[in-house]
């Protein structure tokens, strides 16, 4: 098949399967629904990996072609098209592989759910939306994919629509992302205003000539147009990739079924912002101010969101805050111009984070859908496969040398250290401390879930067993790249120029190249070097603290909670972001609506305009009725008086 045909099959196969499962779910049944969607996503996965291998082997070059002209207005034309280069090939492979694992896993997890066919339709549609986003060759199609993943995430987070907390969570995700999307739309509008086109290649080619363009925003204040465009676009990324303060929707997305938590957190929605900024590297490289802003937002998210994970007891929420923290690492990498490192961490993170979420789902199935880690413990002897894969995912997440997360996270930390961007010192401290925090909450989760005393009730304990193969097989398949993918890909992706056709960096900003020149000889050497580096000792410290508190001195946890009650309260309240949003924005909007109803609707419109007009008509009618007496001499008197008035007006005018 030619490249164009292959790409169309990759993109549209999940859409066709979603339509079949959604529209004809009753006719084809459960087996039909999961068969057609798994076959479609499996086909997309196979072809995506084939395309990636062609790029790796040098058998393919960047593909950029419009498939369909959607609209032409004046000099502006909008198209549906594909731009597939090395960056897109990596994203396509990650999205489809993780999605395929989630589809297989869903057979076991949702086996007793009445919305089985609907769920398969949604997750296949989610895959299509993400593929359209990463394969787009213009801003309009990017925005379509951007909004489509937002819509389907709304449907999936609120999949259990009879559950109030799920409806609250999906509405929260929808509204918070609308805030980010407002900035994103402003950025796209500014791109159109500046460049006169929405086509990527045309915009990127013009970018160097537009570096000194300015715009008036507040009064006479001149802003760099490129800075405005990049910050506006990044505000969109803050919503999709859950960067503070637009992060608040992501932990609540745990109200959806676990398979969708894995898909959102690992490969689809939250990675959209990281991909978008990487794709826009030719624009972001024009603004050091925007890059510093990106870096500092990421640093804050990486450290402070990780701290919240330490005090969470819901197994899925711990992993959710871990996602926030790791997204912060990726964002820091973007801010220091280490775009390839951000995508590399996105890829490794997709495997081990999907592994951890699906592992948590396996535990939840065994625990009869209980998610509180305080009611678990000692599960390793009942669930050996889940236990082993959870350890692999945890070691990858904490950056243990040799595991995939080590390679990508250490490159980000080193790139931040080498960066001379304004604020990089603060960001470096944040990502270093984040290593300790990550190890602490990760091993806390492992110990509370799989080790120590069994704390579940007798009924749950009697029915504990390993989950079916449709659940454990995806865990095993995700565990393999969680170990091996770093060894296989670090050299070509970071130091071999693999993504040079997609990512453009000013030579002075290329910190990844500097790492390659002075700190990298081979994957094995890099791993050995990691054993003597500061991040490894910080991870060991986190491991030691978690082991001592949750394995050796178990009573110490409650004592520390009491002694550090103010700190615990701040973390448990999530720094007040949720309460502030609820009181100021949610309740404030309700009160504003009530005030507008009371004064505008009730008093002004109903009272003065509608009821007031009827009262005025009644008053005029009453007066007119009062002078219509029916007596001839009354009318004669009115006529005489009127004649006198008219004569007077004529004489004295």
Short mmCIF file of C-alpha atoms in Angstrom, two decimals, residues 229-437:
data_model
loop_
_atom_site.label_atom_id
_atom_site.label_comp_id
_atom_site.label_asym_id
_atom_site.label_seq_id
_atom_site.Cartn_x
_atom_site.Cartn_y
_atom_site.Cartn_z
CA UNK A 229 1.02 33.29 20.17
CA UNK A 230 3.15 30.81 22.11
CA UNK A 231 1.73 31.68 25.55
CA UNK A 232 -1.83 31.56 24.21
CA UNK A 233 -1.21 28.17 22.60
CA UNK A 234 0.42 26.91 25.80
CA UNK A 235 -2.61 27.95 27.86
CA UNK A 236 -4.49 25.44 25.74
CA UNK A 237 -1.81 22.88 26.56
CA UNK A 238 -2.17 23.71 30.27
CA UNK A 239 -5.79 22.61 30.07
CA UNK A 240 -5.27 19.44 28.04
CA UNK A 241 -2.02 18.38 29.74
CA UNK A 242 -3.25 19.42 33.19
CA UNK A 243 -0.66 21.99 34.25
CA UNK A 244 -1.34 24.11 37.32
CA UNK A 245 -3.69 25.87 37.83
CA UNK A 246 -5.71 24.09 35.11
CA UNK A 247 -4.81 20.68 36.54
CA UNK A 248 -7.84 20.30 38.79
CA UNK A 249 -9.90 18.17 36.40
CA UNK A 250 -7.40 15.32 36.06
CA UNK A 251 -7.59 13.72 39.55
CA UNK A 252 -11.40 13.81 39.37
CA UNK A 253 -11.28 11.97 36.03
CA UNK A 254 -10.71 8.86 38.19
CA UNK A 255 -14.50 8.69 38.49
CA UNK A 256 -14.58 7.04 35.07
CA UNK A 257 -13.83 3.33 34.57
CA UNK A 258 -10.16 2.40 35.09
CA UNK A 259 -9.46 1.55 31.42
CA UNK A 260 -10.28 5.10 30.42
CA UNK A 261 -8.16 6.46 33.26
CA UNK A 262 -5.23 4.58 31.72
CA UNK A 263 -6.02 5.80 28.21
CA UNK A 264 -6.45 9.46 29.23
CA UNK A 265 -3.39 9.54 31.50
CA UNK A 266 -1.00 7.50 29.38
CA UNK A 267 -1.51 8.03 25.67
CA UNK A 268 -4.31 10.35 24.63
CA UNK A 269 -5.71 13.53 26.10
CA UNK A 270 -2.97 14.62 28.52
CA UNK A 271 -0.21 14.00 25.98
CA UNK A 272 -1.91 16.29 23.44
CA UNK A 273 -0.48 19.46 24.97
CA UNK A 274 3.06 18.06 25.13
CA UNK A 275 2.83 16.96 21.49
CA UNK A 276 1.40 20.31 20.39
CA UNK A 277 4.21 22.37 21.94
CA UNK A 278 6.79 20.00 20.42
CA UNK A 279 5.13 20.32 17.02
CA UNK A 280 5.20 24.12 17.41
CA UNK A 281 8.92 24.19 18.29
CA UNK A 282 9.71 26.53 15.36
CA UNK A 283 7.40 29.10 16.97
CA UNK A 284 8.38 28.56 20.60
CA UNK A 285 12.07 28.91 19.72
CA UNK A 286 11.27 32.49 18.70
CA UNK A 287 10.33 33.45 22.28
CA UNK A 288 12.56 32.89 25.33
CA UNK A 289 9.87 34.53 27.48
CA UNK A 290 7.29 31.94 26.48
CA UNK A 291 9.75 29.09 27.06
CA UNK A 292 10.59 30.38 30.56
CA UNK A 293 6.87 30.57 31.32
CA UNK A 294 6.41 26.98 30.11
CA UNK A 295 9.38 25.76 32.17
CA UNK A 296 8.28 27.38 35.44
CA UNK A 297 4.68 26.17 35.14
CA UNK A 298 6.02 22.66 34.56
CA UNK A 299 8.41 22.88 37.53
CA UNK A 300 5.61 23.96 39.88
CA UNK A 301 3.39 21.13 38.67
CA UNK A 302 6.15 18.49 38.84
CA UNK A 303 6.99 19.11 42.49
CA UNK A 304 3.84 20.39 44.17
CA UNK A 305 1.39 17.99 42.53
CA UNK A 306 3.66 15.08 43.47
CA UNK A 307 3.46 16.12 47.13
CA UNK A 308 -0.32 15.68 47.09
CA UNK A 309 0.15 12.06 46.03
CA UNK A 310 1.81 11.31 49.38
CA UNK A 311 -1.43 11.89 51.34
CA UNK A 312 -3.90 10.19 48.99
CA UNK A 313 -5.40 6.83 49.98
CA UNK A 314 -7.37 6.09 46.79
CA UNK A 315 -5.05 3.91 44.69
CA UNK A 316 -6.11 5.54 41.43
CA UNK A 317 -5.74 9.08 42.76
CA UNK A 318 -2.15 8.43 43.84
CA UNK A 319 -1.36 7.42 40.26
CA UNK A 320 -3.35 10.41 38.97
CA UNK A 321 -1.19 12.86 40.93
CA UNK A 322 1.83 10.95 39.68
CA UNK A 323 0.62 11.70 36.15
CA UNK A 324 0.37 15.40 36.98
CA UNK A 325 3.92 15.36 38.30
CA UNK A 326 5.33 13.49 35.28
CA UNK A 327 3.52 15.83 32.89
CA UNK A 328 5.29 18.61 34.78
CA UNK A 329 8.63 16.96 33.95
CA UNK A 330 7.70 16.85 30.27
CA UNK A 331 6.67 20.50 30.37
CA UNK A 332 9.96 21.50 32.00
CA UNK A 333 11.75 19.70 29.16
CA UNK A 334 9.74 21.71 26.64
CA UNK A 335 10.64 24.92 28.47
CA UNK A 336 14.39 24.24 28.24
CA UNK A 337 14.08 23.41 24.52
CA UNK A 338 14.59 19.67 25.16
CA UNK A 339 11.61 18.77 22.98
CA UNK A 340 12.98 15.35 22.05
CA UNK A 341 13.46 14.56 25.76
CA UNK A 342 9.85 15.58 26.44
CA UNK A 343 8.57 13.25 23.70
CA UNK A 344 10.93 10.51 24.88
CA UNK A 345 9.54 10.78 28.43
CA UNK A 346 6.01 10.94 26.99
CA UNK A 347 6.68 7.62 25.25
CA UNK A 348 8.27 5.80 28.20
CA UNK A 349 5.67 7.25 30.59
CA UNK A 350 2.85 6.00 28.37
CA UNK A 351 3.96 2.40 28.88
CA UNK A 352 4.65 2.38 32.60
CA UNK A 353 1.75 4.67 33.50
CA UNK A 354 -0.70 2.55 31.52
CA UNK A 355 0.84 -0.46 33.31
CA UNK A 356 0.30 1.13 36.74
CA UNK A 357 -3.28 2.18 36.00
CA UNK A 358 -4.26 -1.18 34.57
CA UNK A 359 -2.51 -2.85 37.50
CA UNK A 360 -4.57 -0.70 39.86
CA UNK A 361 -7.66 -1.78 37.95
CA UNK A 362 -6.66 -5.41 38.40
CA UNK A 363 -6.44 -4.80 42.15
CA UNK A 364 -9.80 -3.03 42.14
CA UNK A 365 -11.43 -6.01 40.38
CA UNK A 366 -9.99 -8.41 42.96
CA UNK A 367 -11.10 -6.11 45.81
CA UNK A 368 -14.68 -5.96 44.49
CA UNK A 369 -14.20 -2.35 43.35
CA UNK A 370 -12.77 -1.04 46.61
CA UNK A 371 -10.07 1.57 45.94
CA UNK A 372 -8.90 2.58 49.44
CA UNK A 373 -5.36 1.31 50.02
CA UNK A 374 -5.99 1.33 53.77
CA UNK A 375 -8.33 -1.61 53.17
CA UNK A 376 -5.76 -3.61 51.19
CA UNK A 377 -2.37 -5.11 52.09
CA UNK A 378 -0.69 -8.45 51.48
CA UNK A 379 -2.06 -8.87 47.96
CA UNK A 380 1.22 -10.16 46.54
CA UNK A 381 0.47 -13.77 47.43
CA UNK A 382 -2.99 -13.62 45.87
CA UNK A 383 -2.06 -11.68 42.71
CA UNK A 384 1.52 -12.59 41.71
CA UNK A 385 1.34 -11.29 38.10
CA UNK A 386 -0.23 -7.97 39.10
CA UNK A 387 2.30 -7.70 41.93
CA UNK A 388 5.33 -8.33 39.69
CA UNK A 389 4.17 -5.92 36.98
CA UNK A 390 3.34 -3.28 39.60
CA UNK A 391 6.95 -3.45 40.83
CA UNK A 392 8.21 -3.04 37.27
CA UNK A 393 5.95 -0.04 36.71
CA UNK A 394 7.03 1.49 40.01
CA UNK A 395 10.74 1.08 39.29
CA UNK A 396 10.22 2.67 35.87
CA UNK A 397 8.25 5.56 37.38
CA UNK A 398 10.82 6.26 40.09
CA UNK A 399 13.63 6.26 37.54
CA UNK A 400 15.60 3.25 38.76
CA UNK A 401 18.69 2.91 36.51
CA UNK A 402 18.03 0.56 33.60
CA UNK A 403 14.26 0.97 33.55
CA UNK A 404 12.65 3.11 30.86
CA UNK A 405 11.69 5.98 33.14
CA UNK A 406 15.29 6.37 34.27
CA UNK A 407 16.59 7.19 30.79
CA UNK A 408 13.93 9.78 29.99
CA UNK A 409 13.70 11.41 33.42
CA UNK A 410 17.46 11.71 33.90
CA UNK A 411 17.86 13.39 30.52
CA UNK A 412 15.21 15.96 31.50
CA UNK A 413 16.93 16.64 34.84
CA UNK A 414 20.34 16.99 33.18
CA UNK A 415 18.91 19.20 30.42
CA UNK A 416 17.38 21.50 33.03
CA UNK A 417 20.71 21.62 34.86
CA UNK A 418 22.55 22.62 31.69
CA UNK A 419 19.97 25.16 30.55
CA UNK A 420 20.79 28.86 30.88
CA UNK A 421 17.19 29.95 30.51
CA UNK A 422 15.86 32.44 33.06
CA UNK A 423 14.46 30.49 36.05
CA UNK A 424 16.17 27.22 35.14
CA UNK A 425 17.85 27.06 38.57
CA UNK A 426 14.47 26.98 40.31
CA UNK A 427 13.19 24.41 37.83
CA UNK A 428 16.26 22.20 38.42
CA UNK A 429 15.69 22.17 42.19
CA UNK A 430 12.00 21.33 41.64
CA UNK A 431 12.67 18.36 39.33
CA UNK A 432 15.41 17.07 41.65
CA UNK A 433 13.17 17.19 44.72
CA UNK A 434 10.43 15.64 42.62
CA UNK A 435 12.56 12.48 42.34
CA UNK A 436 12.45 11.99 46.13
CA UNK A 437 8.71 12.71 46.25
#
